[in-house]
Short mmCIF file of C-alpha atoms in Angstrom, two decimals:
data_model
loop_
_atom_site.label_atom_id
_atom_site.label_comp_id
_atom_site.label_asym_id
_atom_site.label_seq_id
_atom_site.Cartn_x
_atom_site.Cartn_y
_atom_site.Cartn_z
CA MET A 171 146.07 131.62 144.68
CA THR A 172 147.95 129.11 142.52
CA TYR A 173 146.34 126.03 144.32
CA LEU A 174 142.91 127.90 144.02
CA GLY A 175 143.30 128.47 140.27
CA THR A 176 144.55 124.93 139.78
CA GLY A 177 141.51 123.36 141.64
CA THR A 178 139.07 125.59 139.72
CA THR A 179 140.61 124.37 136.56
CA ILE A 180 140.48 120.71 137.45
CA LEU A 181 136.89 121.10 138.52
CA GLU A 182 135.88 122.82 135.29
CA ASN A 183 137.65 120.19 133.26
CA ARG A 184 135.66 117.47 135.23
CA LEU A 185 132.40 119.35 134.59
CA ASP A 186 133.23 119.50 130.89
CA LYS A 187 133.90 115.82 130.74
CA THR A 188 130.65 114.97 132.64
CA ILE A 189 128.70 117.40 130.20
CA TYR A 190 130.26 115.77 127.26
CA LYS A 191 129.57 112.15 128.40
CA ASN A 192 125.94 113.26 129.21
CA GLN A 193 125.48 114.67 125.69
CA GLU A 194 126.96 111.45 124.20
CA LYS A 195 124.35 109.48 126.17
CA ILE A 196 121.63 111.58 124.98
CA LEU A 197 122.79 111.50 121.30
CA GLU A 198 123.08 107.81 121.60
CA LYS A 199 119.53 107.42 123.04
CA ASP A 200 118.08 109.87 120.35
CA LYS A 201 119.75 108.10 117.62
CA GLU A 202 117.24 106.47 115.03
CA GLU A 203 117.49 102.82 114.29
CA THR A 204 117.20 101.62 110.85
CA ILE A 205 115.65 98.36 110.02
CA SER A 206 116.82 96.29 106.93
CA GLY A 207 115.16 93.51 105.29
CA SER A 208 111.98 92.66 103.43
CA ILE A 209 108.89 94.83 104.01
CA SER A 210 106.16 92.92 105.86
CA PHE A 211 102.68 92.05 104.57
CA SER A 212 101.09 94.22 107.28
CA THR A 213 102.65 97.34 105.79
CA TYR A 214 101.24 96.71 102.39
CA LYS A 215 97.98 96.07 103.88
CA SER A 216 98.08 99.05 105.84
CA TYR A 217 98.65 101.25 102.58
CA LEU A 218 96.21 99.50 100.51
CA LEU A 219 93.37 99.83 103.17
CA ALA A 220 94.45 103.33 103.94
CA PRO A 221 91.69 104.98 101.80
CA HIS A 222 88.94 102.94 103.73
CA SER A 223 87.18 102.35 100.66
CA TYR A 224 86.91 98.88 99.43
CA LEU A 225 84.92 99.81 96.33
CA LEU A 226 87.73 102.18 95.14
CA LEU A 227 90.24 99.23 95.69
CA ILE A 228 88.21 96.54 93.94
CA SER A 229 87.60 98.98 91.09
CA THR A 230 91.18 99.99 90.72
CA VAL A 231 92.28 96.24 90.71
CA LEU A 232 89.45 95.30 88.08
CA VAL A 233 90.33 98.26 85.79
CA PHE A 234 94.02 97.24 85.99
CA VAL A 235 93.09 93.44 85.03
CA ILE A 236 90.73 94.49 82.09
CA THR A 237 93.28 96.93 80.71
CA ALA A 238 96.02 94.25 80.66
CA VAL A 239 93.30 91.60 79.28
CA ALA A 240 92.36 94.05 76.34
CA THR A 241 95.90 94.88 75.71
CA ARG A 242 96.98 91.34 75.31
CA GLY A 243 93.80 90.40 73.80
CA SER A 244 94.39 92.70 70.71
CA PHE A 245 97.74 91.04 70.14
CA TYR A 246 96.19 87.50 70.07
CA PHE A 247 93.24 88.71 67.86
CA ILE A 248 95.68 90.01 65.29
CA ALA A 249 97.53 86.70 65.42
CA HIS A 250 94.11 84.85 64.92
CA TRP A 251 93.27 87.33 62.05
CA VAL A 252 96.37 86.72 60.25
CA ASN A 253 96.00 82.98 60.45
CA LEU A 254 92.56 83.21 59.06
CA GLU A 255 93.91 85.26 56.30
CA GLN A 256 96.39 82.80 55.35
CA ASN A 257 93.61 80.11 55.38
CA ARG A 258 91.51 82.22 53.31
CA TYR A 259 93.98 82.43 50.32
CA SER A 260 95.14 78.80 50.74
CA GLU A 261 91.61 77.23 51.08
CA SER A 262 89.43 80.03 49.27
CA GLU A 263 87.44 80.56 52.57
CA VAL A 264 84.96 83.25 52.79
CA MET A 265 85.23 85.80 55.54
CA ASP A 266 83.74 89.03 56.61
CA ARG A 267 86.75 91.53 56.97
CA LYS A 268 84.45 94.27 58.03
CA LEU A 269 83.53 92.20 61.09
CA PHE A 270 87.25 91.79 62.01
CA ILE A 271 87.84 95.37 61.51
CA TYR A 272 84.95 96.39 63.70
CA ILE A 273 86.00 93.82 66.55
CA TYR A 274 89.57 95.13 66.48
CA CYS A 275 88.62 98.70 66.52
CA THR A 276 86.28 97.99 69.55
CA ILE A 277 89.25 96.23 71.30
CA ILE A 278 91.54 99.04 70.83
CA LEU A 279 88.98 101.72 71.65
CA SER A 280 88.37 99.83 75.02
CA THR A 281 91.89 99.56 75.74
CA VAL A 282 92.42 103.36 75.35
CA ILE A 283 89.24 104.10 77.50
CA PHE A 284 90.32 101.68 80.35
CA THR A 285 93.98 102.89 80.21
CA ILE A 286 92.71 106.54 80.83
CA LEU A 287 90.32 105.14 83.52
CA ARG A 288 93.16 103.15 84.97
CA ALA A 289 95.35 106.29 85.47
CA ILE A 290 92.37 108.16 86.90
CA LEU A 291 91.63 105.44 89.62
CA PHE A 292 95.30 104.92 90.48
CA VAL A 293 95.96 108.54 90.99
CA ASN A 294 92.77 109.08 93.11
CA TYR A 295 93.70 105.78 95.16
CA THR A 296 97.32 106.92 95.98
CA MET A 297 96.12 110.35 96.76
CA ALA A 298 93.43 108.96 99.21
CA SER A 299 95.99 106.72 100.81
CA SER A 300 98.49 109.57 101.22
CA LYS A 301 95.80 111.87 102.62
CA SER A 302 94.54 109.17 105.15
CA LEU A 303 98.02 108.29 106.25
CA HIS A 304 98.93 112.05 106.65
CA HIS A 305 95.71 112.70 108.86
CA ALA A 306 96.51 109.57 110.88
CA MET A 307 100.08 110.60 111.65
CA PHE A 308 98.95 114.30 112.44
CA ASN A 309 96.10 113.08 114.88
CA SER A 310 98.71 110.59 116.52
CA LEU A 311 100.93 113.48 116.99
CA MET A 312 98.25 115.73 118.40
CA HIS A 313 97.26 113.17 120.98
CA SER A 314 100.79 112.24 121.97
CA THR A 315 102.18 112.89 125.44
CA LEU A 316 105.00 115.04 126.51
CA LYS A 317 107.25 111.92 126.96
CA PHE A 318 106.89 111.51 123.13
CA PHE A 319 108.18 114.93 122.38
CA ASN A 320 111.05 114.74 125.13
CA SER A 321 112.21 111.40 123.45
CA ASN A 322 112.08 112.64 119.94
CA SER A 323 113.59 115.97 118.51
CA SER A 324 111.59 118.34 116.43
CA GLY A 325 113.90 117.50 113.46
CA ARG A 326 112.95 113.84 113.57
CA ILE A 327 109.35 114.54 113.55
CA LEU A 328 109.32 117.21 110.76
CA ASN A 329 111.56 114.55 108.94
CA ARG A 330 108.53 112.07 109.11
CA PHE A 331 106.20 114.78 107.83
CA SER A 332 108.44 115.90 105.11
CA LYS A 333 110.95 113.09 103.85
CA ASP A 334 108.78 110.21 104.48
CA LEU A 335 105.50 111.59 103.29
CA PHE A 336 107.25 112.75 100.05
CA SER A 337 108.26 109.18 99.47
CA ILE A 338 104.68 108.08 99.99
CA ASP A 339 103.34 110.91 97.68
CA GLU A 340 105.89 110.79 94.86
CA THR A 341 108.18 107.69 94.81
CA LEU A 342 105.92 105.03 96.00
CA PRO A 343 103.07 105.58 93.26
CA THR A 344 105.74 105.58 90.61
CA VAL A 345 107.40 102.56 91.64
CA SER A 346 104.28 100.71 92.21
CA ILE A 347 102.69 101.52 88.96
CA VAL A 348 105.82 100.24 87.12
CA ALA A 349 105.92 97.00 89.25
CA ILE A 350 102.17 96.26 88.60
CA LEU A 351 102.27 96.86 85.02
CA THR A 352 105.43 94.70 84.61
CA ALA A 353 103.82 91.86 86.57
CA LEU A 354 100.56 92.13 84.48
CA ASN A 355 102.51 92.18 81.12
CA ILE A 356 104.57 89.13 82.22
CA CYS A 357 101.50 87.25 83.18
CA GLY A 358 99.71 88.29 80.14
CA ILE A 359 102.34 86.98 77.93
CA LEU A 360 102.84 83.82 79.72
CA ILE A 361 99.11 83.25 79.43
CA ILE A 362 99.07 83.95 75.62
CA ILE A 363 102.16 81.71 75.03
CA CYS A 364 100.49 78.91 77.13
CA ILE A 365 97.09 79.38 75.15
CA VAL A 366 99.02 78.89 71.70
CA ASN A 367 101.05 76.12 72.89
CA PRO A 368 99.94 74.38 76.00
CA TRP A 369 103.06 72.32 76.45
CA PHE A 370 104.66 75.63 77.48
CA ILE A 371 102.78 75.38 80.82
CA ILE A 372 105.22 72.73 82.06
CA PRO A 373 108.33 74.75 81.87
CA THR A 374 106.31 78.01 82.93
CA THR A 375 105.26 76.14 86.21
CA VAL A 376 108.80 75.01 86.90
CA LEU A 377 110.12 78.50 86.36
CA ILE A 378 107.60 79.90 88.87
CA VAL A 379 108.40 77.33 91.57
CA LEU A 380 112.03 77.90 91.21
CA LEU A 381 111.85 81.68 91.09
CA PHE A 382 109.06 82.43 93.55
#
């Protein structure tokens, strides 16, 4: 009886070790791989073309550019107006202030209108991208084979539909709008400085080549 009990214990230990090794292999096989580095251009392209509407894309880009031009144009117009006022008192030039007031009010009003329109178009564009990507993921999941479900756990699949789509819906638009506005503001400032002082084009070009 003692030998039988000892043999059974050894067999159970071997089975436990075999099961443990198999579980380790399965976990190692199911472990997700993380990729680090810069995001490829194809990823940006897939997100930008996700709404399948070139009209919406072009309209959004144009409104962003027009808003930036109107904003920086108001600053340039104020500077030009101040210079004319100084020349008016120094050289006794006659100028129509009402005309300048109307022009400045028109620029400010157009800036407000295009800013609101920019926000509406950007929200609609990001929502359309999110919906399109969600539908594409869901359709791919519905047409997947059983091998896909055997190779990927349900938690991993749910994580793609929860965490990743949350990042696309919430985090990505916020970061994108900040990055786009920052880039447009920098470009606008550099353009205005180069218009006021054309010699500034040389160091600007050097900085762009060195940084980018």
